[in-house]
Structures are given as structure tokens and as C-alpha cells.
mmCIF file of C-alpha atoms and ligand atoms in Angstrom:
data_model
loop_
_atom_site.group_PDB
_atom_site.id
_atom_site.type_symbol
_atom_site.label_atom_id
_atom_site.label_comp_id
_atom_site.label_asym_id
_atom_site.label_seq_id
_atom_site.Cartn_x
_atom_site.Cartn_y
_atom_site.Cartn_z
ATOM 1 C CA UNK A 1 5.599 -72.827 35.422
ATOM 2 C CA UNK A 2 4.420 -74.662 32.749
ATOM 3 C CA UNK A 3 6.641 -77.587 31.112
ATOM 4 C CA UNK A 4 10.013 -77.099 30.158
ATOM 5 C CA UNK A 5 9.169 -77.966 26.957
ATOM 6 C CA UNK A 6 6.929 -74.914 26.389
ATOM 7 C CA UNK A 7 9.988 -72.783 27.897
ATOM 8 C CA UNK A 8 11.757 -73.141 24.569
ATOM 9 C CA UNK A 9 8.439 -72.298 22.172
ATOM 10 C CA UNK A 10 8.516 -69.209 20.645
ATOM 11 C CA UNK A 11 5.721 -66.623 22.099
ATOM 12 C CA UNK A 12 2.751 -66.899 19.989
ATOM 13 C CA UNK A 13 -0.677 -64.532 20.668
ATOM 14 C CA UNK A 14 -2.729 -68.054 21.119
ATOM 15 C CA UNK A 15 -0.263 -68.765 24.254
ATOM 16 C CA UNK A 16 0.061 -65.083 25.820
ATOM 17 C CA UNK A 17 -4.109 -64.678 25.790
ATOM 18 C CA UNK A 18 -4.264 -68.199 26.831
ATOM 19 C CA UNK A 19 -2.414 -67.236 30.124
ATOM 20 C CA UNK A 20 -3.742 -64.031 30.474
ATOM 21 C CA UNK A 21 -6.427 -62.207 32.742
ATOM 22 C CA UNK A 22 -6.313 -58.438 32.138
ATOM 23 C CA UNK A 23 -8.962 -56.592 31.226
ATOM 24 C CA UNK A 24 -7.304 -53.805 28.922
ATOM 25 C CA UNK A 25 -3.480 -54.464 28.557
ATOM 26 C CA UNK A 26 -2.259 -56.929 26.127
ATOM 27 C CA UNK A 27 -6.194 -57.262 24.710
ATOM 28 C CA UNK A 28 -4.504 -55.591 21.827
ATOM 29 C CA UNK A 29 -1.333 -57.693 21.078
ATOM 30 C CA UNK A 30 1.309 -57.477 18.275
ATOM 31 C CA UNK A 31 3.437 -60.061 18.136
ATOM 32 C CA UNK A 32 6.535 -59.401 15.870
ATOM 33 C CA UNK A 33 9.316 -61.770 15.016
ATOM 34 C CA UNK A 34 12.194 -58.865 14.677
ATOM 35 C CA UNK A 35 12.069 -55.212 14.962
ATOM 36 C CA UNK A 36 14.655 -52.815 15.257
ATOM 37 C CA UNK A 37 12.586 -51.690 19.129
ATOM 38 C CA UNK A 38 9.688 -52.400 20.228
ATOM 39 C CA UNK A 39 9.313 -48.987 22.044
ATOM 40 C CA UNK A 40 9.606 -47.295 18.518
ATOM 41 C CA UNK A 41 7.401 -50.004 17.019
ATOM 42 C CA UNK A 42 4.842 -49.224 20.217
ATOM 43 C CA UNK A 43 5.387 -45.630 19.664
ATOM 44 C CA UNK A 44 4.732 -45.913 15.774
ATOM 45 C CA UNK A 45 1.094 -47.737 16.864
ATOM 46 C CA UNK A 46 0.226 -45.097 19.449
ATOM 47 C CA UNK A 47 0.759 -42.268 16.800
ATOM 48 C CA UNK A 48 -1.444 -44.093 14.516
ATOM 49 C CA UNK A 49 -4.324 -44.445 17.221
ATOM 50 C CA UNK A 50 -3.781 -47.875 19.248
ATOM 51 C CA UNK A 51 -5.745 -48.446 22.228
ATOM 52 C CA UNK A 52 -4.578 -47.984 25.725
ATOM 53 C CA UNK A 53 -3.192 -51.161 26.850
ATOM 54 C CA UNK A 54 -1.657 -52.326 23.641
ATOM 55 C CA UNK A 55 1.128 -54.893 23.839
ATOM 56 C CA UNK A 56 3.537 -54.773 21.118
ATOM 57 C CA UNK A 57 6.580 -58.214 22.182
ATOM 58 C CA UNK A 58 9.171 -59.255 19.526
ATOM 59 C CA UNK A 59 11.749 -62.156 19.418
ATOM 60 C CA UNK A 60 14.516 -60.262 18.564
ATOM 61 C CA UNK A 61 15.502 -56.523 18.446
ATOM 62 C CA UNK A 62 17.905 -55.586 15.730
ATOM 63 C CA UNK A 63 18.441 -51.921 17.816
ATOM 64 C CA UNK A 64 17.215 -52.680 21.445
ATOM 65 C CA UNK A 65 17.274 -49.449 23.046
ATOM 66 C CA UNK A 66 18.188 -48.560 26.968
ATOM 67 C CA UNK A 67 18.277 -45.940 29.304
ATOM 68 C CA UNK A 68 20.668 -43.579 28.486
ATOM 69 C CA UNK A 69 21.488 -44.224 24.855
ATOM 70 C CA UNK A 70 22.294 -47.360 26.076
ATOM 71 C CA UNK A 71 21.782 -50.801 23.386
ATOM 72 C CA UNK A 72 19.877 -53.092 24.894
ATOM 73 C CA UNK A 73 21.230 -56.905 24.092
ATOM 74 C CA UNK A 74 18.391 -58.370 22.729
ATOM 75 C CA UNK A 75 19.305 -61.850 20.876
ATOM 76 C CA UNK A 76 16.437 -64.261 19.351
ATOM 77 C CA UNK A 77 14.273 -66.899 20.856
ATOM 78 C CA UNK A 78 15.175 -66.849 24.761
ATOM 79 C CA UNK A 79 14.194 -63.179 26.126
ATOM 80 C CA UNK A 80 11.333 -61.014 26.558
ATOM 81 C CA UNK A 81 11.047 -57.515 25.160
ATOM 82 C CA UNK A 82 7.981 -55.771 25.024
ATOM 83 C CA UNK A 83 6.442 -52.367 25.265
ATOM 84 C CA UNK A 84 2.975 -51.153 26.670
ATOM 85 C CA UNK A 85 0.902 -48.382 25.183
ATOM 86 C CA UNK A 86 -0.393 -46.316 28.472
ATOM 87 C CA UNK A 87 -2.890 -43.647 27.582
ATOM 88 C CA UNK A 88 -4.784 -40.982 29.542
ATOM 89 C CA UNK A 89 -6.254 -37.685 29.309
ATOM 90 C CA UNK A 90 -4.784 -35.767 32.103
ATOM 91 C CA UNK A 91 -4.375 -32.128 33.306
ATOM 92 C CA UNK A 92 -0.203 -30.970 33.358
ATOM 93 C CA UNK A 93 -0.370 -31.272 37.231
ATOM 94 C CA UNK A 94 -1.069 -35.037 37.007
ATOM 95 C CA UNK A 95 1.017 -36.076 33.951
ATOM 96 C CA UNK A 96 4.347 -35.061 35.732
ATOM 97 C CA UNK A 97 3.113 -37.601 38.513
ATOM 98 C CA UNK A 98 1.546 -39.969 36.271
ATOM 99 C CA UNK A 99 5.099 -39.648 34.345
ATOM 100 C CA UNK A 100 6.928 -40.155 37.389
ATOM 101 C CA UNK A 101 5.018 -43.035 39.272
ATOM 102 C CA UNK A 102 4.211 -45.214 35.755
ATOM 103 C CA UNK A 103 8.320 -46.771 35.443
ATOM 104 C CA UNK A 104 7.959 -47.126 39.214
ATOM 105 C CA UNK A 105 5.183 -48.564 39.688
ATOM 106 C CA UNK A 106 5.921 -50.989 36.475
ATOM 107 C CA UNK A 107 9.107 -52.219 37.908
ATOM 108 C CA UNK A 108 7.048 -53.514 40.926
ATOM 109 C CA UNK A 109 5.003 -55.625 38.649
ATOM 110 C CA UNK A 110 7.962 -56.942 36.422
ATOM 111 C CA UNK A 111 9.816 -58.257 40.386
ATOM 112 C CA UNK A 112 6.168 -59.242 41.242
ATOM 113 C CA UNK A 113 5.592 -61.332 38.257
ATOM 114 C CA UNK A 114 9.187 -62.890 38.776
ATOM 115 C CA UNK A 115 8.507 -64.136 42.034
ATOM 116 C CA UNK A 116 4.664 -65.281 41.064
ATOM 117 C CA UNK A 117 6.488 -67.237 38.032
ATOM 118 C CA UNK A 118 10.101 -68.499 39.408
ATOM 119 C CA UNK A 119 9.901 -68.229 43.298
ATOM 120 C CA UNK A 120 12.746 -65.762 43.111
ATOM 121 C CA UNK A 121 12.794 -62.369 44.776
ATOM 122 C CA UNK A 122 14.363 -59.914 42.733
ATOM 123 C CA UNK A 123 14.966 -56.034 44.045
ATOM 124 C CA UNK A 124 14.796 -52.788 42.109
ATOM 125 C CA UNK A 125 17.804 -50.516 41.510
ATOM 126 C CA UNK A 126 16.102 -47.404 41.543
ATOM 127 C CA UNK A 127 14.601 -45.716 39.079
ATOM 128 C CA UNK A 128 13.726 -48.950 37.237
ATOM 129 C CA UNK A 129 16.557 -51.504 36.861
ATOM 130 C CA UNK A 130 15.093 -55.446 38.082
ATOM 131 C CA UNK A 131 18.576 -56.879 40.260
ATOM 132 C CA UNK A 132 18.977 -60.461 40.959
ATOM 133 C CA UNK A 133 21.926 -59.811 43.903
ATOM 134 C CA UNK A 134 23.704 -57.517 42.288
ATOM 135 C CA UNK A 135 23.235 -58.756 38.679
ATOM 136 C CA UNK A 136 20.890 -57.151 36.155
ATOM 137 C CA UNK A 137 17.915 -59.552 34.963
ATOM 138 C CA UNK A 138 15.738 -56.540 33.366
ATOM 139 C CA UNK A 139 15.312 -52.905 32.863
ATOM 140 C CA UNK A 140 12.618 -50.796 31.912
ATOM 141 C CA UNK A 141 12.879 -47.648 29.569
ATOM 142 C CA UNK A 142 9.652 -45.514 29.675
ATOM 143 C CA UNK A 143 9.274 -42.948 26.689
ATOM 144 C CA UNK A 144 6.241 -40.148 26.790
ATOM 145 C CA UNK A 145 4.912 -37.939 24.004
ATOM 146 C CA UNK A 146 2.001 -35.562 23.697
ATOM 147 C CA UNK A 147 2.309 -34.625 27.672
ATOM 148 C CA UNK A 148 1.361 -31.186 27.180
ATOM 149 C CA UNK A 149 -2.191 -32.450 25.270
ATOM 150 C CA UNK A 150 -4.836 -34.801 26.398
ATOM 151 C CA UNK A 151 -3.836 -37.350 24.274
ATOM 152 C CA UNK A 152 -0.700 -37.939 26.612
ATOM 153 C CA UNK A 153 1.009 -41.597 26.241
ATOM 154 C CA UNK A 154 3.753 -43.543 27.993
ATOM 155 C CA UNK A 155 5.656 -46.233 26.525
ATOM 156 C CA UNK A 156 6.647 -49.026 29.121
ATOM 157 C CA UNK A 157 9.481 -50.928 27.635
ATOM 158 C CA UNK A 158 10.558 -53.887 29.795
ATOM 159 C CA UNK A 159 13.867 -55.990 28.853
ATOM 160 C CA UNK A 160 13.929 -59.638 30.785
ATOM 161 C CA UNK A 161 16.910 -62.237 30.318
ATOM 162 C CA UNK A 162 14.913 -65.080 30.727
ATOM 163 C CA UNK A 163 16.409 -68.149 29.478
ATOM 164 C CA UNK A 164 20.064 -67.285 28.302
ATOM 165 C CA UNK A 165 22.628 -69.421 30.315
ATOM 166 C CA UNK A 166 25.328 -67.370 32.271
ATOM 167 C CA UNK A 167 27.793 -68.453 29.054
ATOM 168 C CA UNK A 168 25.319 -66.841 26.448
ATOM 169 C CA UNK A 169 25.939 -63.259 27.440
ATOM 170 C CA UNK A 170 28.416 -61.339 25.538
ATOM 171 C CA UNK A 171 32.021 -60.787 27.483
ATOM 172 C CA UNK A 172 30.850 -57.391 29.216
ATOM 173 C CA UNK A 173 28.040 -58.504 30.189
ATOM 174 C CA UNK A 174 28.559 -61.475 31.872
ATOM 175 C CA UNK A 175 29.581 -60.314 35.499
ATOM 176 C CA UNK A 176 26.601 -57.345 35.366
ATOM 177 C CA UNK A 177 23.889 -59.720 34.167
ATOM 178 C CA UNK A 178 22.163 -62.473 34.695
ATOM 179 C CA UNK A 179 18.618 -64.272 33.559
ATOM 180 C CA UNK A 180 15.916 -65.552 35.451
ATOM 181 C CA UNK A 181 17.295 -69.569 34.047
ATOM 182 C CA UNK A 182 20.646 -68.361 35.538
ATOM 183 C CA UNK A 183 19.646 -67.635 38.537
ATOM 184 C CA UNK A 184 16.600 -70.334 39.453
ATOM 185 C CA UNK A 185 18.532 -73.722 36.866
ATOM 186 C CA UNK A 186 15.336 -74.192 34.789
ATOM 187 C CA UNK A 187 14.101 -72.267 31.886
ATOM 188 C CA UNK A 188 10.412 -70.186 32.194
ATOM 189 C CA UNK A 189 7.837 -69.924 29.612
ATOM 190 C CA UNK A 190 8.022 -66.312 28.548
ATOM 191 C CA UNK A 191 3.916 -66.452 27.314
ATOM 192 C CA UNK A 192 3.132 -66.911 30.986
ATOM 193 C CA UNK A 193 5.623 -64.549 32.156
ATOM 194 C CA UNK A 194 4.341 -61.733 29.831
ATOM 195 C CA UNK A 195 1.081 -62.451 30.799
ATOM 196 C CA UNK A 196 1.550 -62.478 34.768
ATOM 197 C CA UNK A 197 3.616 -59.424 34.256
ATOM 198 C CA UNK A 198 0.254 -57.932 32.441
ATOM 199 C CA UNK A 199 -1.846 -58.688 35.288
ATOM 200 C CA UNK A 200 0.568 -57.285 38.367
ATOM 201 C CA UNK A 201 1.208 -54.225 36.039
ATOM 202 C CA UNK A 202 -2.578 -53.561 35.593
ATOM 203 C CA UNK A 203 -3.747 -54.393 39.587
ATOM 204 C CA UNK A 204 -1.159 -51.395 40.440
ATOM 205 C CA UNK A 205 -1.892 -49.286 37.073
ATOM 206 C CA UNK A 206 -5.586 -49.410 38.161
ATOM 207 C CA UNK A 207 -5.176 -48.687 42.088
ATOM 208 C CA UNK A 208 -2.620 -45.597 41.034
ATOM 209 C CA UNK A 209 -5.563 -44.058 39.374
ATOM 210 C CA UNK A 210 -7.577 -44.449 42.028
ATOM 211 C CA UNK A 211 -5.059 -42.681 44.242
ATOM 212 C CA UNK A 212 -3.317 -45.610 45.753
ATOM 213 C CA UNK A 213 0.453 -43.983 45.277
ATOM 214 C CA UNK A 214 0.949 -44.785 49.156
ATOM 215 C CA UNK A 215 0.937 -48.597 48.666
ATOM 216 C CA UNK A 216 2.595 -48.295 45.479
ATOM 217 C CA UNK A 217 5.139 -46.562 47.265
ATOM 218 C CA UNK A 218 5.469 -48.553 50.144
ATOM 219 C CA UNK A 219 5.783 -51.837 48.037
ATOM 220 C CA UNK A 220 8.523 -50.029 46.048
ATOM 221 C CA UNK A 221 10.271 -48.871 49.169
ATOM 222 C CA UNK A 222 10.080 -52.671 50.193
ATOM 223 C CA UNK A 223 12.148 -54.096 47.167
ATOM 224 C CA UNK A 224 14.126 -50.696 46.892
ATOM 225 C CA UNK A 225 18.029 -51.799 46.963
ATOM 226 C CA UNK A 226 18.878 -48.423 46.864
ATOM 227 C CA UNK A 227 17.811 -47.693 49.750
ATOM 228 C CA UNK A 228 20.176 -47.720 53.094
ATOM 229 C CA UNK A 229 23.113 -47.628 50.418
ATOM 230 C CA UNK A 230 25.835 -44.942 50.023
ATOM 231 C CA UNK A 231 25.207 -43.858 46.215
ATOM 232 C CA UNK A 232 26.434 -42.050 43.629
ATOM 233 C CA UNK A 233 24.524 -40.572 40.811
ATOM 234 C CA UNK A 234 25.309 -39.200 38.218
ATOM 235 C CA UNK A 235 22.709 -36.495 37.106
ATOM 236 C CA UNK A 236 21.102 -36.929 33.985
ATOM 237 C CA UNK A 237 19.195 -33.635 33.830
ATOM 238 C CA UNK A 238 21.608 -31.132 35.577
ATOM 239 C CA UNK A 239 20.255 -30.915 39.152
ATOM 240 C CA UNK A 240 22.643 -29.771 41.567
ATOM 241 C CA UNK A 241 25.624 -29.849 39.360
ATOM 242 C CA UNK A 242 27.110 -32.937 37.927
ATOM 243 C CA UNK A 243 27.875 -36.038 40.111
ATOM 244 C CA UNK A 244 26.621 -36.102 44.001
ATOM 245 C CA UNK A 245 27.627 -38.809 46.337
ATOM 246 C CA UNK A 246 25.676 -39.528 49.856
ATOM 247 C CA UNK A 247 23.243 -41.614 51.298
ATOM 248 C CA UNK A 248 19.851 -42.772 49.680
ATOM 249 C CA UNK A 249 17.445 -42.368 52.274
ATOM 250 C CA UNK A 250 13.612 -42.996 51.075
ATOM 251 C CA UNK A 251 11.728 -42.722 48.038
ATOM 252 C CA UNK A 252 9.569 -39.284 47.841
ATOM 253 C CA UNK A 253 5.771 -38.395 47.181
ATOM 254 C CA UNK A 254 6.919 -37.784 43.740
ATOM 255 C CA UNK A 255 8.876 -41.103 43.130
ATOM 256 C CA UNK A 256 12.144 -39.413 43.218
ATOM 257 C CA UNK A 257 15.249 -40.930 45.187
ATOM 258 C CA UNK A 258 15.707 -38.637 48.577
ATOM 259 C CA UNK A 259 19.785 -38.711 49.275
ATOM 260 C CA UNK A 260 21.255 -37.326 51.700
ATOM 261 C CA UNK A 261 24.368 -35.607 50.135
ATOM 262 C CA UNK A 262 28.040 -35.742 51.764
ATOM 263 C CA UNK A 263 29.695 -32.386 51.844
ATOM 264 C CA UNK A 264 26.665 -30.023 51.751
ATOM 265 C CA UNK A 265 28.456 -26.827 51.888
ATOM 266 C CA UNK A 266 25.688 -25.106 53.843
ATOM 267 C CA UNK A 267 25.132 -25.852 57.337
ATOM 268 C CA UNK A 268 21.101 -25.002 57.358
ATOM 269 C CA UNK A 269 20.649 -27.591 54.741
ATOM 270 C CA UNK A 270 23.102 -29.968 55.825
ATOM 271 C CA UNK A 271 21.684 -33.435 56.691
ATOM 272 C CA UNK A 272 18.195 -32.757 54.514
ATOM 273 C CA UNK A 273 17.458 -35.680 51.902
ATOM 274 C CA UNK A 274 17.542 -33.971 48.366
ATOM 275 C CA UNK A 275 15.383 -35.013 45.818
ATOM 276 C CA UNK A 276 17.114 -37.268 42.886
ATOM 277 C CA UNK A 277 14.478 -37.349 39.997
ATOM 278 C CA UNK A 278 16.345 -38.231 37.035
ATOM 279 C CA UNK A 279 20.049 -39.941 37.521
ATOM 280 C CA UNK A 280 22.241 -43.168 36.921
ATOM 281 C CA UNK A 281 22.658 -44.365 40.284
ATOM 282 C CA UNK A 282 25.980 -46.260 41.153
ATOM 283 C CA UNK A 283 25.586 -48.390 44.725
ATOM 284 C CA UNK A 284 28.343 -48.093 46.875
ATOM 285 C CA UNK A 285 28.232 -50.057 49.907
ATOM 286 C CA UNK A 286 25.332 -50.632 52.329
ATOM 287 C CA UNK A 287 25.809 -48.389 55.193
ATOM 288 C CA UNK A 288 26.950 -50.190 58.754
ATOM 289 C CA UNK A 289 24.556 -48.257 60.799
ATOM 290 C CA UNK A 290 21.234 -48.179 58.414
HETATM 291 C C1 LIG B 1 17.592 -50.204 30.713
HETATM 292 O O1 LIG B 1 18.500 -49.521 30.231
HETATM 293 O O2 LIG B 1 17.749 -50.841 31.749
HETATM 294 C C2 LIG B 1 16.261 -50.269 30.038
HETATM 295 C C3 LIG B 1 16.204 -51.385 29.038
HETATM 296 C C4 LIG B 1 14.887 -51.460 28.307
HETATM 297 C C5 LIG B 1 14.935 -52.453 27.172
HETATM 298 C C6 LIG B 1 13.578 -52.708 26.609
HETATM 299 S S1 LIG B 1 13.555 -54.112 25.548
HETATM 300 C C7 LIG B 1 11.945 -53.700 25.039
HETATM 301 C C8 LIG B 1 11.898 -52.196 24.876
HETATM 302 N N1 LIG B 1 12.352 -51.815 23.565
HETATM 303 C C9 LIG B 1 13.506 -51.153 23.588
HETATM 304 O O3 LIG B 1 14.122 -50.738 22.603
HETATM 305 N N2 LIG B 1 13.896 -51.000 24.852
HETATM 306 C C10 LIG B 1 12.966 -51.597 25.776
#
């Protein structure tokens, strides 16, 4: 990290492309001082014809947005909110895997870029929540339009504490989350951690396009929390009822979250992982025997 000093400056575009050596994401930067998101501020550009790879950060969001309809706590001068324009002309086959691999494979860079930056190892809560133990240090909320043209694009939205003390955090947050300061006693320099982030996102951006979903997979699988625990998710787009409870298993070919479910009423399908592609995922305990 750099000095402690530059830990506390605000994010400028002179310090991010100072750190930074991408060759297409954040080349196009927008650096805002508030905005009510800066997925609907990245969304806004895209519509108007931004470049793949454009980096849209802010300060401050007046209406951070989460998974969910979740708010996203986004207070001035000490985190790091940003959004990534991702475009590609693909056929409908490969935007539902392009779609399902980009939050995956985006989370791996945000833990990657922790680690390069603090030391720390963080883990992944799958689909896309960054865990320091069990606390929450980031999330990412991905957001797609045009899929069924070949102007498709995908939003990345990352969240990071970075330098709020444990005290900072509002009441209900303050036994769920935590910040990168919080957890390592020193405060980062978020220019150099957006710009690592850039450069771990685009090394597995690049080899997914060139087919590489194995390793991306495997790396996930590495970091995966999830996996080994007993779970419960809560479906968010009505597969197999409601609410299932078992035991996450392995991550699929498709990204998705294979669980194998308690209580499977039918013997012939009893004990076979299903497939968990959209949820809110509750951890339960790690299993004894995993
Ligand atoms: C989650 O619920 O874990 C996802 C949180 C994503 C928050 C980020 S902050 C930058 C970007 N802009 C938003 O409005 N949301 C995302």
C-alpha cells in the first residue's frame, strides 16, 4: 500500500490511471463526487454509447442500490463504489453464460485484489457477496440490458467498506459488516485498490472469453464459503417452490450453486445436487463430515 496519508485522499482520475495497467477497463473513467448509483449512472452512459470497459466510481451514493432491493450504505470519503460497463456481441446461447459467469468471475477479482492490496484473504458467499469471517466487506450487484440484441451489456457494481472503523457503521450493520481497515488496523488507498481490482477483473474477463470457465471455476470453488455448508436459500426466481434447505455441494458448469436438498420427496432423485441459479443464500453450519 501506498502511505497512509494517501489512504485518506479522495480518488481522483490522475491517481486511479496512475496505478493502473489495464488495457480496456477503467481507460474510460468517470469520476463523480455524488450520485444517487453508480450502476444507474453506468447504465445511463452505456445507453448513450460508452465504450466497453468504462469505469464510472463516486464518493458518495445518495441511493446505493443492492441485491434484492436492498440500499446499499454508501457514506462519503472512505468507500469504494463503482460500476463497470461490460459489452459484447453475443449469440442468446452465450449471453445466459456470459450473464451467469461475469458476477462470478468479478467477485474473484474484487477477493484477489484484496489480498494483492491488504494481505487479507477474504471468501465469497455465493453468488457474489466478498466475507471477511463471517462479516460482509463488499458485494457486487450485476444489472444486464439489451441481452436479446448484439448490443448486450452488463453492469458490474462492486460495494467495498474500505476505511470505515467498526464504530462508523450504522447500528444494524455493525455485527454483519466489516471494512478492509477493520479487519487489517490500517487504512488502504482506494485509487490503488480500484485499480488492482481493474487488472484481476480484466486477466479473468479476458481468459473467460477465451474459454477458460474451468479455472475460473476452480478459483471460485477455492474461495467458495458456501461450499461444505448446510444452506438455506431462499429462491429469488421461483425454482422449486419457495425456501429449500440442504447441503451446498459444488459450483456447476453454469455458475449455479449445486445443493443437495434435505427431504427430497422422491427416492430416484434423492441425494442429486440441484441446481441453485438465482437465491439469497443463508449459511447454516459447516457440515462435521465435509
Ligand atoms: C449487494 O447487495 O451485496 C450488492 C451491493 C452492490 C453495491 C454497489 S455500490 C456501487 C454500485 N452502485 C449501486 O447502486 N450498487 C452497486
Amino acid at each position: 500500500m501506498s502511505s497512509s496519508v494517501s489512504a485518506f485522499q479522495p480518488v481522483t482520475s490522475h491517481a486511479v490511471t496512475m496505478a493502473l495497467c489495464t488495457k480496456t477497463l477503467g481507460r474510460s473513467l468517470h469520476i463523480l463526487d455524488e450520485t444517487p448509483s453508480t450502476n444507474s449512472a453506468a447504465l445511463a452512459l452505456a445507453q448513450a454509447g460508452a465504450p466497453d470497459g468504462t469505469v464510472v466510481v463516486a464518493d458518495t451514493q445518495t441511493s446505493g442500490r443492492g441485491r434484492l432491493g436492498r440500499q446499499w450504505y454508501s457514506p462519503p470519503g472512505k468507500n469504494l463504489y463503482c460500476s463497470i460497463i461490460l459489452r459484447r456481441s453475443l449469440s442468446p446461447e452465450q449471453v445466459s453464460h456470459w450473464l451467469s459467469w461475469v458476477p462470478l468471475l468479478s467477485a474473484v477479482a474484487v477477493a484477489r485484489a484484496i489480498q494483492v492490496i491488504s494481505g487479507l484473504r477474504p471468501s465469497l458467499k455465493w453468488p457474489n457477496d466478498i466475507l471477511m469471517e463471517q462479516r460482509k466487506v463488499g458485494g457486487l450487484l450485476c444489472e444486464s440490458s439489451g441481452t436479446g440484441t448484439p448490443n448486450a451489456f452488463v453492469i458490474v457494481g462492486i460495494g467495498l467498506n474500505v476505511n470505515m472503523w467498526r464504530d462508523a457503521f450504522p447500528d444494524d450493520l455493525r455485527d454483519l459488516a466489516t471494512s478492509l481497515a477493520a479487519e487489517a488496523g490500517r487504512p488502504f488507498d482506494r485509487a490503488v485498490l480500484l485499480a488492482t481490482f481493474l487488472s484481476e477483473l480484466e486477466i479473468r474477463y479476458e481468459a473467460f472469453l477465451l474459454g477458460a470457465v474451468s479455472d475460473i471455476q476452480h478459483e471460485y470453488a477455492l474461495r467458495c464459503a458456501t461450499l461444505r455448508q448446510r444452506v438455506r436459500v431462499e429462491m429469488t426466481n421461483g425454482e422449486c417452490g419457495e425456501c429449500i434447505e440442504g447441503q451446498a455441494v459444488s459450483i456447476g458448469d453454469d455458475g449455479s450453486l449445486q445443493v443437495i436438498v434435505d427431504n427430497l420427496g422422491d427416492p430416484l432423485t434423492r441425494g442429486t445436487p440441484v441446481a441453485i441459479r438465482a437465491g439469497d443464500v443463508v449459511h447454516l453450519r459447516k457440515d462435521v463430515n465435509p
